PDB file of C-alpha atoms in Angstrom:
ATOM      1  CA  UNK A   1      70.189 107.733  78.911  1.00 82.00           C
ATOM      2  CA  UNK A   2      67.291 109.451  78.152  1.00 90.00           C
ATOM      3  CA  UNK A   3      65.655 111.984  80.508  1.00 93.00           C
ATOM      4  CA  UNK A   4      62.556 113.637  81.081  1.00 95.00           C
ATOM      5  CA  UNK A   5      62.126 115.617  84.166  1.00 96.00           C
ATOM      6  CA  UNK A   6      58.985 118.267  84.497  1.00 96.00           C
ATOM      7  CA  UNK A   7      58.369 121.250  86.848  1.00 96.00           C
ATOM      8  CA  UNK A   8      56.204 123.898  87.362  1.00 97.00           C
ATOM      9  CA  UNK A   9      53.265 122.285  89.385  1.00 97.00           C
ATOM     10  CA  UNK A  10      51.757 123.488  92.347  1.00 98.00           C
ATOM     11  CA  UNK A  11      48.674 124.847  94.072  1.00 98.00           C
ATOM     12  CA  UNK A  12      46.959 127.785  92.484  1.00 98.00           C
ATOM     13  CA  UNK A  13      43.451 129.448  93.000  1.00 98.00           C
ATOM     14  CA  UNK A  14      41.126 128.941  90.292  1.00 98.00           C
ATOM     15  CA  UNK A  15      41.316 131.034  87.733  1.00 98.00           C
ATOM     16  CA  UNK A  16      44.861 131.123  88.213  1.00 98.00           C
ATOM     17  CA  UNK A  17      47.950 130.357  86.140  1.00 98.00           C
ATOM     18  CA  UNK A  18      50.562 128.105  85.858  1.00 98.00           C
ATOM     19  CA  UNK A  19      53.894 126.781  83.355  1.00 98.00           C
ATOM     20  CA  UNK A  20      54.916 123.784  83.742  1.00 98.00           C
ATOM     21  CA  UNK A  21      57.906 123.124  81.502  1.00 98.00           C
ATOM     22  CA  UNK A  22      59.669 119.675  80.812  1.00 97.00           C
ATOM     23  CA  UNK A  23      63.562 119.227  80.182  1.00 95.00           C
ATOM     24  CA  UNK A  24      64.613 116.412  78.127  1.00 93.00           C
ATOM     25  CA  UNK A  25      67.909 115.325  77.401  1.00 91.00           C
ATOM     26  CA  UNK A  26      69.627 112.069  76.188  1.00 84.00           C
ATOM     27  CA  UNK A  27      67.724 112.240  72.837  1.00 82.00           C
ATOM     28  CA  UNK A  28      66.679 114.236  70.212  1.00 79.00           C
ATOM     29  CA  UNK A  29      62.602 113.834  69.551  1.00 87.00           C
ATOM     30  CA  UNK A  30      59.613 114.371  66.944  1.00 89.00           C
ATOM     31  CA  UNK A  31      56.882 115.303  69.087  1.00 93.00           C
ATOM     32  CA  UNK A  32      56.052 115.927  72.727  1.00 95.00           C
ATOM     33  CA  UNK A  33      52.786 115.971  74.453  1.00 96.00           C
ATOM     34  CA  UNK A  34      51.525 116.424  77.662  1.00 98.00           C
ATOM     35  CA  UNK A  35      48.615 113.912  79.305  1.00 98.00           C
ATOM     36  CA  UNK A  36      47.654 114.165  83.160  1.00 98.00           C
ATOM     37  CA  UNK A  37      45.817 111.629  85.467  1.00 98.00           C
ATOM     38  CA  UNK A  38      43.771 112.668  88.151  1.00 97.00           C
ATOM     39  CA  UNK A  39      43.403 109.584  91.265  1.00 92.00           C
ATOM     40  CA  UNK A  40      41.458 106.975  89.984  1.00 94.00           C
ATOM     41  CA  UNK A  41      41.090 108.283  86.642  1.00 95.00           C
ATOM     42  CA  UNK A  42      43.095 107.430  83.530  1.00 95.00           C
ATOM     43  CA  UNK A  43      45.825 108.803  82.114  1.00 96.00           C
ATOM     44  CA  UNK A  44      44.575 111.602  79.285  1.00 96.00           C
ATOM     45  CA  UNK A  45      46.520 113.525  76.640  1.00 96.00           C
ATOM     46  CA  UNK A  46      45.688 117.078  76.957  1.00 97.00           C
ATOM     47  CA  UNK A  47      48.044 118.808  74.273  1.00 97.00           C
ATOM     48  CA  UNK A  48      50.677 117.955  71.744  1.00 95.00           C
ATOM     49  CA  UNK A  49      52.778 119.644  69.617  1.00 95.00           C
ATOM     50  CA  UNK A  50      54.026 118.157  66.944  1.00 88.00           C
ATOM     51  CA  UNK A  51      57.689 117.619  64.892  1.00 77.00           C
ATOM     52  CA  UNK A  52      58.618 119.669  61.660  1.00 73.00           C
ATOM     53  CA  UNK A  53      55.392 121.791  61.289  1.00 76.00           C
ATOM     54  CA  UNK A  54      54.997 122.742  65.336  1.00 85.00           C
ATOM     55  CA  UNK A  55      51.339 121.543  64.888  1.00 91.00           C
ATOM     56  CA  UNK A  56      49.461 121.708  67.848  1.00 95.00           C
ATOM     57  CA  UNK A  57      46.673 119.908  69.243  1.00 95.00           C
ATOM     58  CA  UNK A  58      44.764 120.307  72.411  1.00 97.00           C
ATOM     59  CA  UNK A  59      42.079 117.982  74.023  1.00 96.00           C
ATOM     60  CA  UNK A  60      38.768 120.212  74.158  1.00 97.00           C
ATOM     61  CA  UNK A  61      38.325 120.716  77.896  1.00 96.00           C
ATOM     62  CA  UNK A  62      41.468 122.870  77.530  1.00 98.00           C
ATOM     63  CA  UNK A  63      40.953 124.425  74.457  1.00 97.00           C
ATOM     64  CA  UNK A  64      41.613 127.844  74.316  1.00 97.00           C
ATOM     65  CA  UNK A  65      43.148 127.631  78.050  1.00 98.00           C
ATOM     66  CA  UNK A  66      46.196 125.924  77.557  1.00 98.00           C
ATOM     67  CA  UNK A  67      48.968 126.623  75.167  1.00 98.00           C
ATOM     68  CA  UNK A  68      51.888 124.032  74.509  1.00 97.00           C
ATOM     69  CA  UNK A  69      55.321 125.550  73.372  1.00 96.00           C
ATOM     70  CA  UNK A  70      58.830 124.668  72.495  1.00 93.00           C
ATOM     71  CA  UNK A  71      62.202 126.120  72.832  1.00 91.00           C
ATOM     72  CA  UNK A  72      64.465 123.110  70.793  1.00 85.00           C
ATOM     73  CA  UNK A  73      68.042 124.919  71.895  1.00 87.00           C
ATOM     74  CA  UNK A  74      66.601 124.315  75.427  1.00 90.00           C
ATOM     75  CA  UNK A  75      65.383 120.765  74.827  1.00 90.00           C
ATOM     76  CA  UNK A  76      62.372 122.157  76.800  1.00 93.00           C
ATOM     77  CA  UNK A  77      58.238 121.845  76.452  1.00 95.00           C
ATOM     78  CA  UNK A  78      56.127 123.993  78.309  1.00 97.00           C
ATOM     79  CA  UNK A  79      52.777 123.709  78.914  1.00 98.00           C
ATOM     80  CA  UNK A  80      50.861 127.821  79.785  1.00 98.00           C
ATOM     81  CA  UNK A  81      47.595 127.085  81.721  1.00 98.00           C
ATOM     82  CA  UNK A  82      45.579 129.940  82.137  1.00 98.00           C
ATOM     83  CA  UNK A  83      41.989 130.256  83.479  1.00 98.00           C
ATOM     84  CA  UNK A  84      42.766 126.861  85.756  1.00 98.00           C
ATOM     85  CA  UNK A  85      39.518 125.016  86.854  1.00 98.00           C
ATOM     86  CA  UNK A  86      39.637 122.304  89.513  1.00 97.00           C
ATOM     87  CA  UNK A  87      38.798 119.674  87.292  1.00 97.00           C
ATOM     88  CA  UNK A  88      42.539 120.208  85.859  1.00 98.00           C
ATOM     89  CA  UNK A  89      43.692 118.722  89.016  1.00 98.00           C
ATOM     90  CA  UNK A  90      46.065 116.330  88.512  1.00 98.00           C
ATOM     91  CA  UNK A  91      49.574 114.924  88.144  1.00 98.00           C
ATOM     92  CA  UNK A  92      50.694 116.399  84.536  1.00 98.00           C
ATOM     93  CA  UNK A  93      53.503 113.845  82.636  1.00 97.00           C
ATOM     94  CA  UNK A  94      55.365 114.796  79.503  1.00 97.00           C
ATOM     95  CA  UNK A  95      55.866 112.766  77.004  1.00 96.00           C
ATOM     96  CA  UNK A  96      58.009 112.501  73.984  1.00 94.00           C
ATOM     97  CA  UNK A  97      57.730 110.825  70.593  1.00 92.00           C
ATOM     98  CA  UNK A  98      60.720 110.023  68.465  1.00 90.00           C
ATOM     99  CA  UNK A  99      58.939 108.728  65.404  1.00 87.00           C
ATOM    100  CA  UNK A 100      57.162 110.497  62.840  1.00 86.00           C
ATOM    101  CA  UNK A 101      53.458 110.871  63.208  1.00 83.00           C
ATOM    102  CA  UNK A 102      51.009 112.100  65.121  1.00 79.00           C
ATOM    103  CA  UNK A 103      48.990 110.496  67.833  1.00 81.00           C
ATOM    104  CA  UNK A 104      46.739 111.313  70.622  1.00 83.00           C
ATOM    105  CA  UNK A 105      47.417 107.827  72.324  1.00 88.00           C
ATOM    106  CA  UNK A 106      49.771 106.757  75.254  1.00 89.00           C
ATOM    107  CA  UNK A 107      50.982 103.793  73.802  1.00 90.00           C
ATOM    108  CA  UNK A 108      52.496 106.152  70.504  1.00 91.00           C
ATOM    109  CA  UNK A 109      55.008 107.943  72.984  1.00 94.00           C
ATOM    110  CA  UNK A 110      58.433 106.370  73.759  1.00 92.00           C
ATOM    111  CA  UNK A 111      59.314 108.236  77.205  1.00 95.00           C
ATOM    112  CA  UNK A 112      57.925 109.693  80.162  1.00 96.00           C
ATOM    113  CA  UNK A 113      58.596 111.880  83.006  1.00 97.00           C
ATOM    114  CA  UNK A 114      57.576 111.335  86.366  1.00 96.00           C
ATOM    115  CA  UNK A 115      54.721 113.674  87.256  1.00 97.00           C
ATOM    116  CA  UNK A 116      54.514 117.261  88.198  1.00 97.00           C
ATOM    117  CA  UNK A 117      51.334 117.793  90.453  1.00 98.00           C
ATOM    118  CA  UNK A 118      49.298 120.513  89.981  1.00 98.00           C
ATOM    119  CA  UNK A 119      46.275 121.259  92.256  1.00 98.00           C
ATOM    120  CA  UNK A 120      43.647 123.958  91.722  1.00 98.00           C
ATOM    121  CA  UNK A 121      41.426 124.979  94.369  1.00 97.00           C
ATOM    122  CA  UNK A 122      38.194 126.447  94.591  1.00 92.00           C
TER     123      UNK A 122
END
């Protein structure tokens, strides 16, 4: 029953911008965050956002590029990344977190989308 499908990815210049959003539905959730895996590297959380407070936490290679929002009465996340780098190449995944808590690890998240892919290019 539960759903989460992301979009937004594509190919942008570096420097460039992109919003990749992430529509859930079958479930109401605590937490969300958003991890990406570049080939043959592991899967990384790069920003969450947490439950009651809207606490927000962002890995520090996108610090101060990336913003991660909500909009509950869309059961949507979006993810703003500005000043894109090709190192943030990669297939982005939103997660959610039904639990209370906060956690930066994979295993603490209950469901996944499949991928958006988001290039960068020199």
């Amino acid at each position: 029953q539960v759903q989460l499908v992301e979009s937004g990815g594509g190919l942008v210049q570096a420097g460039g911008s992109l919003r990749v959003s992430c529509t859930t539905s079958g479930h109401t959730f605590n937490s969300y965050g958003w991890f990406r895996q570049a080939p043959g590297k592991e899967r990384e959380l790069v920003a969450r956002i947490g439950g009651r407070d809207g606490s927000q936490w962002y890995t520090g290679a996108v610090k101060g590029r990336f913003t991660i929002s909500r909009d509950n009465a869309k059961n949507t996340v979006y993810l703003q990344m500005n000043s894109l780098q090709p190192e943030d190449t990669a297939v982005y995944y939103c997660a959610a977190r039904s639990r209370p808590g906060l956690t930066t690890s994979k295993n603490g998240y209950d469901y996944w989308g499949q991928g958006t892919q988001v290039t960068v290019s020199s």
